[in-house]
CSV table of C-alpha atoms and ligand atoms in Angstrom, one decimal:
chain,number,residue,atom,x,y,z
A,1,MET,CA,0.0,0.0,0.0
A,2,LYS,CA,1.2,3.5,-0.7
A,3,LEU,CA,0.1,6.6,1.2
A,4,TYR,CA,0.2,9.9,-0.5
A,5,TYR,CA,1.0,12.5,2.2
A,6,VAL,CA,2.3,16.0,3.0
A,7,PRO,CA,4.4,16.2,6.2
A,8,GLY,CA,2.2,17.1,9.2
A,9,ALA,CA,-1.0,17.4,7.1
A,10,CYS,CA,-4.1,15.4,7.8
A,11,SER,CA,-2.4,12.5,6.1
A,12,LEU,CA,-0.5,12.0,9.3
A,13,SER,CA,-3.6,10.4,10.7
A,14,PRO,CA,-3.7,7.4,8.3
A,15,HIS,CA,0.1,7.3,8.5
A,16,ILE,CA,-0.2,6.8,12.3
A,17,ALA,CA,-2.9,4.1,11.6
A,18,LEU,CA,-0.5,2.3,9.2
A,19,ALA,CA,2.3,2.4,11.7
A,20,GLU,CA,0.0,1.3,14.6
A,21,ALA,CA,-1.3,-1.5,12.4
A,22,GLY,CA,2.3,-2.8,11.7
A,23,LEU,CA,1.5,-3.1,8.0
A,24,ASP,CA,4.0,-2.8,5.2
A,25,TYR,CA,3.5,0.5,3.4
A,26,THR,CA,5.4,3.0,1.3
A,27,LEU,CA,5.0,6.8,1.3
A,28,GLU,CA,4.9,9.3,-1.5
A,29,ARG,CA,5.2,12.9,-0.7
A,30,MET,CA,3.0,15.5,-2.4
A,31,ASP,CA,3.9,19.1,-2.8
A,32,PHE,CA,1.0,21.5,-1.9
A,33,ALA,CA,2.4,24.3,-4.1
A,34,THR,CA,2.5,22.2,-7.4
A,35,HIS,CA,0.2,19.3,-6.6
A,36,THR,CA,3.0,17.0,-7.9
A,37,THR,CA,4.3,14.0,-6.1
A,38,GLU,CA,7.9,13.2,-5.4
A,39,SER,CA,8.0,10.8,-8.4
A,40,GLY,CA,6.7,13.5,-10.7
A,41,ARG,CA,3.0,12.4,-10.8
A,42,ASN,CA,0.3,14.9,-11.2
A,43,PHE,CA,-1.5,14.5,-7.9
A,44,TYR,CA,-4.9,15.4,-9.5
A,45,ASP,CA,-4.6,12.1,-11.3
A,46,VAL,CA,-4.6,10.4,-7.9
A,47,ASN,CA,-7.2,12.5,-6.2
A,48,PRO,CA,-9.2,14.8,-8.5
A,49,ILE,CA,-9.7,17.3,-5.7
A,50,GLY,CA,-6.0,17.4,-5.0
A,51,CYS,CA,-6.2,16.5,-1.3
A,52,VAL,CA,-4.1,14.2,0.7
A,53,PRO,CA,-4.5,11.6,2.2
A,54,ALA,CA,-4.9,9.1,-0.6
A,55,LEU,CA,-4.2,5.4,-0.1
A,56,GLU,CA,-3.2,3.3,-3.1
A,57,LEU,CA,-4.2,-0.3,-2.6
A,58,PRO,CA,-2.1,-3.2,-3.9
A,59,ASP,CA,-4.5,-3.6,-6.9
A,60,GLY,CA,-4.1,0.1,-7.8
A,61,GLU,CA,-7.4,1.3,-6.4
A,62,ILE,CA,-7.3,4.7,-4.7
A,63,LEU,CA,-9.1,5.3,-1.4
A,64,THR,CA,-9.5,8.9,-0.3
A,65,GLU,CA,-11.1,10.7,2.7
A,66,GLY,CA,-9.2,10.2,6.0
A,67,PRO,CA,-12.0,8.8,8.1
A,68,ALA,CA,-12.7,6.1,5.4
A,69,ILE,CA,-8.9,5.3,5.0
A,70,VAL,CA,-8.2,4.9,8.7
A,71,GLN,CA,-11.2,2.5,9.1
A,72,TYR,CA,-10.0,0.5,6.1
A,73,ILE,CA,-6.5,0.2,7.7
A,74,ALA,CA,-7.9,-0.8,11.1
A,75,ASP,CA,-10.1,-3.5,9.5
A,76,LEU,CA,-7.1,-5.1,7.9
A,77,VAL,CA,-5.7,-5.9,11.4
A,78,PRO,CA,-8.7,-6.6,13.7
A,79,GLU,CA,-6.4,-8.2,16.2
A,80,LYS,CA,-4.8,-4.7,16.8
A,81,HIS,CA,-8.2,-3.3,18.0
A,82,LEU,CA,-7.7,0.0,16.2
A,83,ALA,CA,-11.4,0.1,15.5
A,84,PRO,CA,-14.3,-1.8,17.2
A,85,PRO,CA,-15.9,-4.5,15.1
A,86,ASN,CA,-18.3,-3.4,12.4
A,87,GLY,CA,-22.0,-3.4,13.4
A,88,THR,CA,-21.4,-2.8,17.1
A,89,LEU,CA,-22.4,0.4,18.8
A,90,SER,CA,-18.8,1.0,19.6
A,91,ARG,CA,-18.1,1.1,15.9
A,92,TYR,CA,-20.7,3.8,15.5
A,93,ARG,CA,-19.1,5.7,18.4
A,94,LEU,CA,-15.8,5.6,16.4
A,95,GLN,CA,-17.6,6.9,13.3
A,96,GLU,CA,-19.3,9.6,15.5
A,97,TRP,CA,-15.8,10.8,16.6
A,98,LEU,CA,-14.3,10.6,13.2
A,99,ASN,CA,-17.1,12.6,11.7
A,100,PHE,CA,-16.9,15.1,14.6
A,101,LEU,CA,-13.2,15.5,14.0
A,102,THR,CA,-13.5,16.0,10.3
A,103,SER,CA,-16.5,18.3,10.2
A,104,GLU,CA,-16.3,20.2,13.5
A,105,ILE,CA,-12.5,20.4,14.1
A,106,HIS,CA,-10.5,19.8,10.9
A,107,GLN,CA,-12.7,22.0,8.7
A,108,CYS,CA,-12.7,24.8,11.3
A,109,LEU,CA,-8.9,24.7,11.6
A,110,SER,CA,-8.0,24.6,7.8
A,111,PRO,CA,-8.8,28.3,7.2
A,112,PHE,CA,-6.1,29.3,9.7
A,113,PHE,CA,-3.5,28.1,7.2
A,114,SER,CA,-4.6,30.8,4.8
A,115,ASP,CA,-3.5,34.5,4.9
A,116,GLU,CA,-6.5,35.3,2.7
A,117,VAL,CA,-9.1,34.4,5.3
A,118,PRO,CA,-10.1,37.6,7.2
A,119,ASP,CA,-9.4,37.9,10.9
A,120,LYS,CA,-13.1,38.4,11.6
A,121,SER,CA,-13.8,34.9,10.2
A,122,LYS,CA,-10.9,33.4,12.2
A,123,THR,CA,-12.3,35.0,15.4
A,124,LEU,CA,-15.8,33.4,14.7
A,125,LEU,CA,-14.1,30.0,14.0
A,126,LEU,CA,-12.2,30.3,17.3
A,127,GLU,CA,-15.4,30.8,19.1
A,128,ARG,CA,-16.9,27.8,17.4
A,129,LEU,CA,-13.8,25.7,18.2
A,130,ALA,CA,-13.9,26.6,21.9
A,131,LEU,CA,-17.1,24.7,22.5
A,132,ARG,CA,-15.8,21.7,20.6
A,133,PHE,CA,-12.4,21.7,22.4
A,134,ALA,CA,-14.3,22.0,25.7
A,135,ARG,CA,-16.3,18.9,24.8
A,136,LEU,CA,-13.1,16.9,23.9
A,137,ASN,CA,-11.4,18.2,27.1
A,138,GLN,CA,-14.4,16.9,29.1
A,139,VAL,CA,-14.2,13.4,27.5
A,140,LEU,CA,-10.5,13.1,27.7
A,141,GLY,CA,-10.6,14.2,31.3
A,142,GLN,CA,-12.5,11.0,32.0
A,143,HIS,CA,-10.4,8.5,30.0
A,144,ASP,CA,-7.2,8.4,28.2
A,145,TYR,CA,-8.5,8.0,24.6
A,146,LEU,CA,-11.7,8.9,22.8
A,147,LEU,CA,-13.1,5.3,23.0
A,148,ARG,CA,-11.3,4.6,26.3
A,149,GLU,CA,-8.8,2.3,24.4
A,150,PHE,CA,-6.6,3.8,21.6
A,151,SER,CA,-8.3,3.8,18.2
A,152,VAL,CA,-7.7,5.4,14.8
A,153,ALA,CA,-9.7,8.4,16.0
A,154,ASP,CA,-7.0,9.3,18.4
A,155,GLY,CA,-4.3,9.5,15.7
A,156,TYR,CA,-6.6,11.9,13.9
A,157,LEU,CA,-7.2,14.1,16.9
A,158,PHE,CA,-3.4,14.0,17.7
A,159,THR,CA,-2.8,15.3,14.1
A,160,LEU,CA,-5.3,18.2,14.5
A,161,LEU,CA,-4.0,19.2,17.9
A,162,GLY,CA,-0.5,19.3,16.4
A,163,TRP,CA,-1.8,22.0,14.0
A,164,CYS,CA,-3.0,24.1,17.0
A,165,ASP,CA,0.6,24.1,18.2
A,166,TYR,CA,1.9,25.2,14.8
A,167,LEU,CA,-0.9,27.8,14.4
A,168,LYS,CA,-0.3,29.2,17.9
A,169,ILE,CA,-3.9,28.4,19.0
A,170,ASP,CA,-3.7,28.4,22.7
A,171,LEU,CA,-5.0,25.1,24.2
A,172,SER,CA,-3.7,25.7,27.8
A,173,MET,CA,-7.2,26.0,29.1
A,174,TYR,CA,-7.9,22.4,28.0
A,175,PRO,CA,-5.4,20.5,30.2
A,176,ALA,CA,-6.8,17.1,29.2
A,177,LEU,CA,-6.2,17.9,25.6
A,178,THR,CA,-2.5,18.8,26.1
A,179,ALA,CA,-2.0,15.7,28.3
A,180,PHE,CA,-3.7,13.6,25.5
A,181,HIS,CA,-1.3,15.1,22.9
A,182,GLY,CA,1.7,14.1,25.0
A,183,ARG,CA,0.3,10.6,25.7
A,184,VAL,CA,-0.2,9.9,22.0
A,185,ALA,CA,3.1,11.5,21.0
A,186,ALA,CA,4.9,8.9,23.2
A,187,ARG,CA,3.5,5.9,21.4
A,188,PRO,CA,6.2,4.2,19.5
A,189,ALA,CA,4.2,3.9,16.3
A,190,VAL,CA,3.4,7.7,16.4
A,191,GLN,CA,7.1,8.4,16.9
A,192,LYS,CA,7.8,6.2,13.8
A,193,ALA,CA,5.3,8.1,11.7
A,194,LEU,CA,6.6,11.5,12.9
A,195,ARG,CA,10.2,10.4,12.1
A,196,GLU,CA,9.2,9.2,8.6
A,197,GLU,CA,7.6,12.6,7.9
A,198,GLY,CA,10.7,14.4,9.1
A,199,LEU,CA,8.7,16.1,11.9
A,200,ILE,CA,11.1,15.0,14.7
B,301,GSH,N1,-12.1,15.7,3.3
B,301,GSH,C1,-10.7,15.4,3.2
B,301,GSH,C2,-10.0,16.7,3.4
B,301,GSH,C3,-8.5,16.5,3.2
B,301,GSH,C4,-7.7,17.8,3.3
B,301,GSH,O1,-8.3,18.8,3.8
B,301,GSH,N2,-6.5,17.7,2.9
B,301,GSH,C5,-5.6,18.9,2.8
B,301,GSH,C6,-4.4,18.7,3.8
B,301,GSH,S1,-4.9,18.6,5.5
B,301,GSH,C7,-5.1,19.0,1.4
B,301,GSH,O2,-4.5,18.1,0.9
B,301,GSH,N3,-5.2,20.2,0.8
B,301,GSH,C8,-4.7,20.5,-0.5
B,301,GSH,C9,-5.6,21.2,-1.4
B,301,GSH,O3,-6.7,21.6,-0.9
B,301,GSH,O4,-5.2,21.5,-2.5
B,301,GSH,C10,-10.3,14.3,4.2
B,301,GSH,O5,-10.9,14.3,5.3
B,301,GSH,O6,-9.5,13.4,3.8
């Protein structure tokens, strides 16, 4: 399997899932500025909307959208318990978190990477994020991971919290979130993924 990625982007989440799964994988870096991959491929031929992550399966099929990719990876190694079994309420809880992270956190954070987004919009987004971070802080104050045991949702949240650090969004009023970030960072598979992206 090959993961198309940009260092530190949301593709870090499936990268962590692959490392946690202990699967064989290769990485191909994409350049945001040119939408070309390191082997010279036009990335729009991989994903027509030009976004990482994209996972190339052994038969050449391409899977996109982080929440789908991480569940695909988790289901390849059920013995690693990276996702609860399909059809259980716990699996819907995982999907609830993945959807929350993608629609309520990821999409609110992305505009902060653009200088063209007006400050007024960023202020409104910060107000929206505050309620959502408070919710996460409450849950992670009660147990170590979103589903109590580590799952692919935690690799995704870890990735998004890393952006806050980079964007200088202050999370100090959410101590359970900063503790969670440190806890996930210490996992050997997460260290491996961070090293492979040149982030540490
Ligand atoms: N809905 C997509 C969003 C992916 C996404 O936002 N990717 C960003 C990096 S974090 C990207 O590749 N942006 C490049 C672009 O928009 O051209 C997912 O959840 O996988």
